[in-house]
Amino acid sequence: QQLAPSFSLCQHIECRRHICMMLSLRVLPIGFARPATRPFAAVQVRPPRQVVVSAFLDASDPPAKKKQRRAKADPDRIKRAPSAYNLYFKAAFPAVKSKAAEGTKAVELTATLSQMWKALSADQKAPYEAEANKLKGEVAAKRAAAKAEAKKHARPVTPYANYVSANFARVSASAPDAKTTDVVKLISAEWKKLPDNKKSSLLSEYREKLAAWKAINEPTV
């Protein structure tokens, strides 16, 4: 808008600066028309990624299979012993499957076997339970032997760690309200008070065990 001719140049510049500032803040006095705002655009929802990707594929292409990440099974892992129901399921499944109608799903066969197992009496379940307990004991023995064998090849523990492990129960019983960290601090204080000759003896024994362990488990260059 054109200003009055009575305004000086300085007043004219100051007035224009003030109007520009109000325009930037979108605060205008009465008599000034607010500039037309730009209407909001319609929100466009992007299609799912699968739809976008399928638009670039040929209709004859088979759908891509998802890669399943499976941890490699340890061949030396000792499997868990089967339960009594697992043994019954394995024994009765072939007969139930042969009597079922063609096209019967595995889920339906499993449900049938589950109902049959629940309907058995205690005497009928006893042989399966006895076999399951026997297998459970065998698995426990194998795991204990494997743990003992792994312990033989384990790296020797330091004298201080042995001392903490040997005295933790005693110190913890003497201070029942103490935290684990506080119990370890008490044991550490006891360790520091031990005579130097005893520490040297334990350290020498540890070094001998460590050297023997390295000779067996670490390859020589």
mmCIF file of C-alpha atoms in Angstrom:
data_model
loop_
_atom_site.group_PDB
_atom_site.id
_atom_site.type_symbol
_atom_site.label_atom_id
_atom_site.label_comp_id
_atom_site.label_asym_id
_atom_site.label_seq_id
_atom_site.Cartn_x
_atom_site.Cartn_y
_atom_site.Cartn_z
ATOM 1 C CA GLN A 1 0.000 0.000 0.000
ATOM 2 C CA GLN A 2 1.147 3.503 -0.741
ATOM 3 C CA LEU A 3 2.117 5.555 2.274
ATOM 4 C CA ALA A 4 1.095 9.174 2.860
ATOM 5 C CA PRO A 5 3.377 11.795 1.215
ATOM 6 C CA SER A 6 3.912 13.460 4.621
ATOM 7 C CA PHE A 7 6.043 10.479 5.747
ATOM 8 C CA SER A 8 9.754 11.100 5.672
ATOM 9 C CA LEU A 9 12.134 8.626 4.098
ATOM 10 C CA CYS A 10 13.222 7.278 7.480
ATOM 11 C CA GLN A 11 9.618 6.842 8.586
ATOM 12 C CA HIS A 12 8.824 5.152 5.277
ATOM 13 C CA ILE A 13 11.693 2.649 5.689
ATOM 14 C CA GLU A 14 10.796 2.003 9.324
ATOM 15 C CA CYS A 15 7.124 1.408 8.435
ATOM 16 C CA ARG A 16 8.041 -1.065 5.672
ATOM 17 C CA ARG A 17 10.392 -2.919 8.038
ATOM 18 C CA HIS A 18 7.626 -3.144 10.636
ATOM 19 C CA ILE A 19 5.137 -4.500 8.071
ATOM 20 C CA CYS A 20 7.637 -7.091 6.834
ATOM 21 C CA MET A 21 8.247 -8.223 10.409
ATOM 22 C CA MET A 22 4.509 -8.617 10.997
ATOM 23 C CA LEU A 23 4.166 -10.564 7.768
ATOM 24 C CA SER A 24 6.904 -12.963 8.859
ATOM 25 C CA LEU A 25 5.157 -13.439 12.223
ATOM 26 C CA ARG A 26 1.746 -13.647 10.510
ATOM 27 C CA VAL A 27 0.449 -10.928 12.875
ATOM 28 C CA LEU A 28 -1.201 -8.107 10.931
ATOM 29 C CA PRO A 29 -3.124 -5.078 12.233
ATOM 30 C CA ILE A 30 -6.702 -4.366 11.286
ATOM 31 C CA GLY A 31 -7.057 -3.232 7.710
ATOM 32 C CA PHE A 32 -4.300 -5.449 6.320
ATOM 33 C CA ALA A 33 -5.402 -8.498 4.429
ATOM 34 C CA ARG A 34 -3.725 -11.740 5.483
ATOM 35 C CA PRO A 35 -2.066 -13.456 2.515
ATOM 36 C CA ALA A 36 -3.850 -16.540 1.285
ATOM 37 C CA THR A 37 -2.445 -19.657 2.846
ATOM 38 C CA ARG A 38 -1.610 -22.693 0.809
ATOM 39 C CA PRO A 39 -4.231 -25.435 1.298
ATOM 40 C CA PHE A 40 -3.065 -28.666 2.880
ATOM 41 C CA ALA A 41 -2.325 -31.409 0.383
ATOM 42 C CA ALA A 42 -4.181 -34.673 0.680
ATOM 43 C CA VAL A 43 -2.330 -37.252 2.731
ATOM 44 C CA GLN A 44 -1.016 -39.993 0.501
ATOM 45 C CA VAL A 45 -0.761 -43.404 2.123
ATOM 46 C CA ARG A 46 2.061 -45.468 0.719
ATOM 47 C CA PRO A 47 1.158 -49.018 -0.200
ATOM 48 C CA PRO A 48 2.793 -51.853 1.714
ATOM 49 C CA ARG A 49 6.270 -52.860 0.646
ATOM 50 C CA GLN A 50 5.041 -56.233 -0.571
ATOM 51 C CA VAL A 51 2.588 -54.567 -2.983
ATOM 52 C CA VAL A 52 5.260 -52.198 -4.283
ATOM 53 C CA VAL A 53 7.697 -55.045 -4.890
ATOM 54 C CA SER A 54 5.075 -57.260 -6.526
ATOM 55 C CA ALA A 55 4.370 -54.521 -9.078
ATOM 56 C CA PHE A 56 7.834 -55.103 -10.535
ATOM 57 C CA LEU A 57 7.557 -58.888 -10.652
ATOM 58 C CA ASP A 58 6.124 -60.980 -13.389
ATOM 59 C CA ALA A 59 2.882 -62.766 -12.582
ATOM 60 C CA SER A 60 4.475 -66.095 -13.446
ATOM 61 C CA ASP A 61 7.308 -65.655 -10.911
ATOM 62 C CA PRO A 62 6.879 -67.784 -7.775
ATOM 63 C CA PRO A 63 6.690 -65.944 -4.438
ATOM 64 C CA ALA A 64 10.042 -65.506 -2.711
ATOM 65 C CA LYS A 65 10.619 -67.769 0.269
ATOM 66 C CA LYS A 66 11.669 -66.198 3.533
ATOM 67 C CA LYS A 67 15.086 -67.207 4.762
ATOM 68 C CA GLN A 68 14.881 -68.835 8.161
ATOM 69 C CA ARG A 69 17.849 -68.340 10.388
ATOM 70 C CA ARG A 70 18.419 -71.498 12.368
ATOM 71 C CA ALA A 71 21.251 -72.075 14.741
ATOM 72 C CA LYS A 72 23.482 -74.948 13.771
ATOM 73 C CA ALA A 73 22.767 -77.966 15.943
ATOM 74 C CA ASP A 74 25.645 -79.128 18.080
ATOM 75 C CA PRO A 75 26.407 -82.756 17.139
ATOM 76 C CA ASP A 76 27.813 -83.425 20.621
ATOM 77 C CA ARG A 77 24.765 -82.070 22.439
ATOM 78 C CA ILE A 78 23.052 -84.598 24.686
ATOM 79 C CA LYS A 79 19.344 -84.603 23.868
ATOM 80 C CA ARG A 80 16.685 -84.469 26.539
ATOM 81 C CA ALA A 81 15.076 -87.759 27.507
ATOM 82 C CA PRO A 82 11.567 -88.357 26.081
ATOM 83 C CA SER A 83 8.604 -88.242 28.411
ATOM 84 C CA ALA A 84 6.152 -91.078 28.993
ATOM 85 C CA TYR A 85 3.666 -89.418 26.630
ATOM 86 C CA ASN A 86 6.355 -89.106 23.938
ATOM 87 C CA LEU A 87 7.060 -92.829 24.171
ATOM 88 C CA TYR A 88 3.356 -93.671 23.956
ATOM 89 C CA PHE A 89 2.914 -91.287 21.024
ATOM 90 C CA LYS A 90 5.766 -92.912 19.117
ATOM 91 C CA ALA A 91 4.412 -96.407 19.742
ATOM 92 C CA ALA A 92 0.739 -95.712 18.974
ATOM 93 C CA PHE A 93 1.058 -93.245 16.093
ATOM 94 C CA PRO A 94 1.460 -95.800 13.262
ATOM 95 C CA ALA A 95 -1.701 -97.695 14.267
ATOM 96 C CA VAL A 96 -3.762 -94.513 14.629
ATOM 97 C CA LYS A 97 -2.529 -93.196 11.295
ATOM 98 C CA SER A 98 -3.360 -96.444 9.480
ATOM 99 C CA LYS A 99 -6.933 -96.408 10.827
ATOM 100 C CA ALA A 100 -7.535 -92.725 10.081
ATOM 101 C CA ALA A 101 -9.237 -91.576 6.905
ATOM 102 C CA GLU A 102 -7.121 -90.466 3.972
ATOM 103 C CA GLY A 103 -6.206 -86.797 4.179
ATOM 104 C CA THR A 104 -6.421 -86.576 7.961
ATOM 105 C CA LYS A 105 -4.126 -83.830 9.199
ATOM 106 C CA ALA A 106 -1.336 -84.449 11.672
ATOM 107 C CA VAL A 107 -2.953 -82.024 14.122
ATOM 108 C CA GLU A 108 -6.076 -84.177 14.244
ATOM 109 C CA LEU A 109 -4.022 -87.333 14.770
ATOM 110 C CA THR A 110 -2.145 -85.652 17.612
ATOM 111 C CA ALA A 111 -5.401 -84.625 19.260
ATOM 112 C CA THR A 112 -6.700 -88.197 18.988
ATOM 113 C CA LEU A 113 -3.539 -89.609 20.571
ATOM 114 C CA SER A 114 -3.728 -87.038 23.349
ATOM 115 C CA GLN A 115 -7.266 -88.115 24.207
ATOM 116 C CA MET A 116 -6.218 -91.776 24.103
ATOM 117 C CA TRP A 117 -3.339 -91.074 26.506
ATOM 118 C CA LYS A 118 -5.616 -89.291 28.949
ATOM 119 C CA ALA A 119 -8.036 -92.209 28.846
ATOM 120 C CA LEU A 120 -5.358 -94.732 29.919
ATOM 121 C CA SER A 121 -5.326 -95.982 33.484
ATOM 122 C CA ALA A 122 -2.348 -95.656 35.832
ATOM 123 C CA ASP A 123 -1.402 -99.301 35.267
ATOM 124 C CA GLN A 124 -1.442 -98.806 31.489
ATOM 125 C CA LYS A 125 0.770 -95.702 31.786
ATOM 126 C CA ALA A 126 3.205 -97.370 34.207
ATOM 127 C CA PRO A 127 5.407 -99.097 31.545
ATOM 128 C CA TYR A 128 5.881 -95.861 29.637
ATOM 129 C CA GLU A 129 6.633 -93.915 32.815
ATOM 130 C CA ALA A 130 9.186 -96.536 33.919
ATOM 131 C CA GLU A 131 10.913 -96.395 30.535
ATOM 132 C CA ALA A 132 10.904 -92.599 30.633
ATOM 133 C CA ASN A 133 12.496 -92.566 34.119
ATOM 134 C CA LYS A 134 15.149 -95.026 32.949
ATOM 135 C CA LEU A 135 16.038 -92.892 29.932
ATOM 136 C CA LYS A 136 16.032 -89.768 32.094
ATOM 137 C CA GLY A 137 18.593 -91.354 34.432
ATOM 138 C CA GLU A 138 20.794 -92.352 31.507
ATOM 139 C CA VAL A 139 20.730 -88.829 30.109
ATOM 140 C CA ALA A 140 21.572 -87.380 33.536
ATOM 141 C CA ALA A 141 24.550 -89.743 33.833
ATOM 142 C CA LYS A 142 25.791 -88.786 30.353
ATOM 143 C CA ARG A 143 25.524 -85.089 31.153
ATOM 144 C CA ALA A 144 27.373 -85.516 34.450
ATOM 145 C CA ALA A 145 30.168 -87.407 32.692
ATOM 146 C CA ALA A 146 30.382 -84.748 29.968
ATOM 147 C CA LYS A 147 30.503 -82.000 32.601
ATOM 148 C CA ALA A 148 33.292 -83.796 34.494
ATOM 149 C CA GLU A 149 35.250 -84.292 31.270
ATOM 150 C CA ALA A 150 34.853 -80.618 30.359
ATOM 151 C CA LYS A 151 36.019 -79.650 33.841
ATOM 152 C CA LYS A 152 39.228 -81.626 33.340
ATOM 153 C CA HIS A 153 40.089 -79.553 30.287
ATOM 154 C CA ALA A 154 39.034 -76.244 31.850
ATOM 155 C CA ARG A 155 41.615 -73.529 32.409
ATOM 156 C CA PRO A 156 42.997 -73.538 35.978
ATOM 157 C CA VAL A 157 41.419 -71.021 38.327
ATOM 158 C CA THR A 158 43.589 -68.363 39.964
ATOM 159 C CA PRO A 159 44.464 -68.754 43.680
ATOM 160 C CA TYR A 160 42.382 -65.727 44.618
ATOM 161 C CA ALA A 161 39.315 -67.057 42.799
ATOM 162 C CA ASN A 162 39.763 -70.404 44.544
ATOM 163 C CA TYR A 163 40.006 -68.662 47.898
ATOM 164 C CA VAL A 164 36.831 -66.672 47.268
ATOM 165 C CA SER A 165 34.935 -69.796 46.183
ATOM 166 C CA ALA A 166 36.146 -71.819 49.182
ATOM 167 C CA ASN A 167 35.303 -69.162 51.800
ATOM 168 C CA PHE A 168 32.191 -67.546 50.316
ATOM 169 C CA ALA A 169 29.681 -69.729 52.216
ATOM 170 C CA ARG A 170 31.459 -69.209 55.552
ATOM 171 C CA VAL A 171 31.722 -65.428 55.247
ATOM 172 C CA SER A 172 28.188 -65.132 53.866
ATOM 173 C CA ALA A 173 26.817 -67.056 56.877
ATOM 174 C CA SER A 174 28.681 -64.789 59.284
ATOM 175 C CA ALA A 175 27.169 -61.693 57.622
ATOM 176 C CA PRO A 176 23.631 -62.710 56.507
ATOM 177 C CA ASP A 177 22.489 -59.129 55.793
ATOM 178 C CA ALA A 178 25.510 -58.297 53.627
ATOM 179 C CA LYS A 179 25.244 -58.063 49.847
ATOM 180 C CA THR A 180 27.271 -60.277 47.558
ATOM 181 C CA THR A 181 29.670 -57.455 46.754
ATOM 182 C CA ASP A 182 30.163 -56.784 50.472
ATOM 183 C CA VAL A 183 30.858 -60.482 51.129
ATOM 184 C CA VAL A 184 33.489 -60.480 48.374
ATOM 185 C CA LYS A 185 35.065 -57.375 49.923
ATOM 186 C CA LEU A 186 35.316 -59.153 53.285
ATOM 187 C CA ILE A 187 36.956 -62.172 51.645
ATOM 188 C CA SER A 188 39.322 -59.876 49.765
ATOM 189 C CA ALA A 189 40.362 -58.288 53.044
ATOM 190 C CA GLU A 190 41.077 -61.760 54.466
ATOM 191 C CA TRP A 191 43.094 -62.636 51.351
ATOM 192 C CA LYS A 192 45.271 -59.544 51.773
ATOM 193 C CA LYS A 193 46.044 -60.541 55.388
ATOM 194 C CA LEU A 194 47.343 -63.985 54.378
ATOM 195 C CA PRO A 195 51.109 -64.526 54.835
ATOM 196 C CA ASP A 196 53.216 -63.918 51.756
ATOM 197 C CA ASN A 197 54.752 -67.399 51.869
ATOM 198 C CA LYS A 198 51.300 -68.995 51.656
ATOM 199 C CA LYS A 199 50.331 -66.791 48.719
ATOM 200 C CA SER A 200 53.603 -67.631 46.976
ATOM 201 C CA SER A 201 52.978 -71.348 47.450
ATOM 202 C CA LEU A 202 49.471 -71.103 45.994
ATOM 203 C CA LEU A 203 50.741 -68.983 43.109
ATOM 204 C CA SER A 204 53.521 -71.459 42.286
ATOM 205 C CA GLU A 205 51.035 -74.330 42.260
ATOM 206 C CA TYR A 206 48.740 -72.343 39.975
ATOM 207 C CA ARG A 207 51.571 -71.589 37.543
ATOM 208 C CA GLU A 208 52.479 -75.273 37.313
ATOM 209 C CA LYS A 209 48.857 -76.226 36.564
ATOM 210 C CA LEU A 210 48.570 -73.429 34.014
ATOM 211 C CA ALA A 211 51.739 -74.540 32.225
ATOM 212 C CA ALA A 212 50.471 -78.123 32.061
ATOM 213 C CA TRP A 213 47.097 -76.946 30.757
ATOM 214 C CA LYS A 214 48.699 -74.791 28.055
ATOM 215 C CA ALA A 215 50.892 -77.708 26.957
ATOM 216 C CA ILE A 216 47.778 -79.802 26.282
ATOM 217 C CA ASN A 217 45.200 -77.273 25.101
ATOM 218 C CA GLU A 218 47.227 -74.599 23.333
ATOM 219 C CA PRO A 219 49.041 -75.554 20.112
ATOM 220 C CA THR A 220 52.721 -74.783 19.922
ATOM 221 C CA VAL A 221 53.934 -72.421 17.198
#
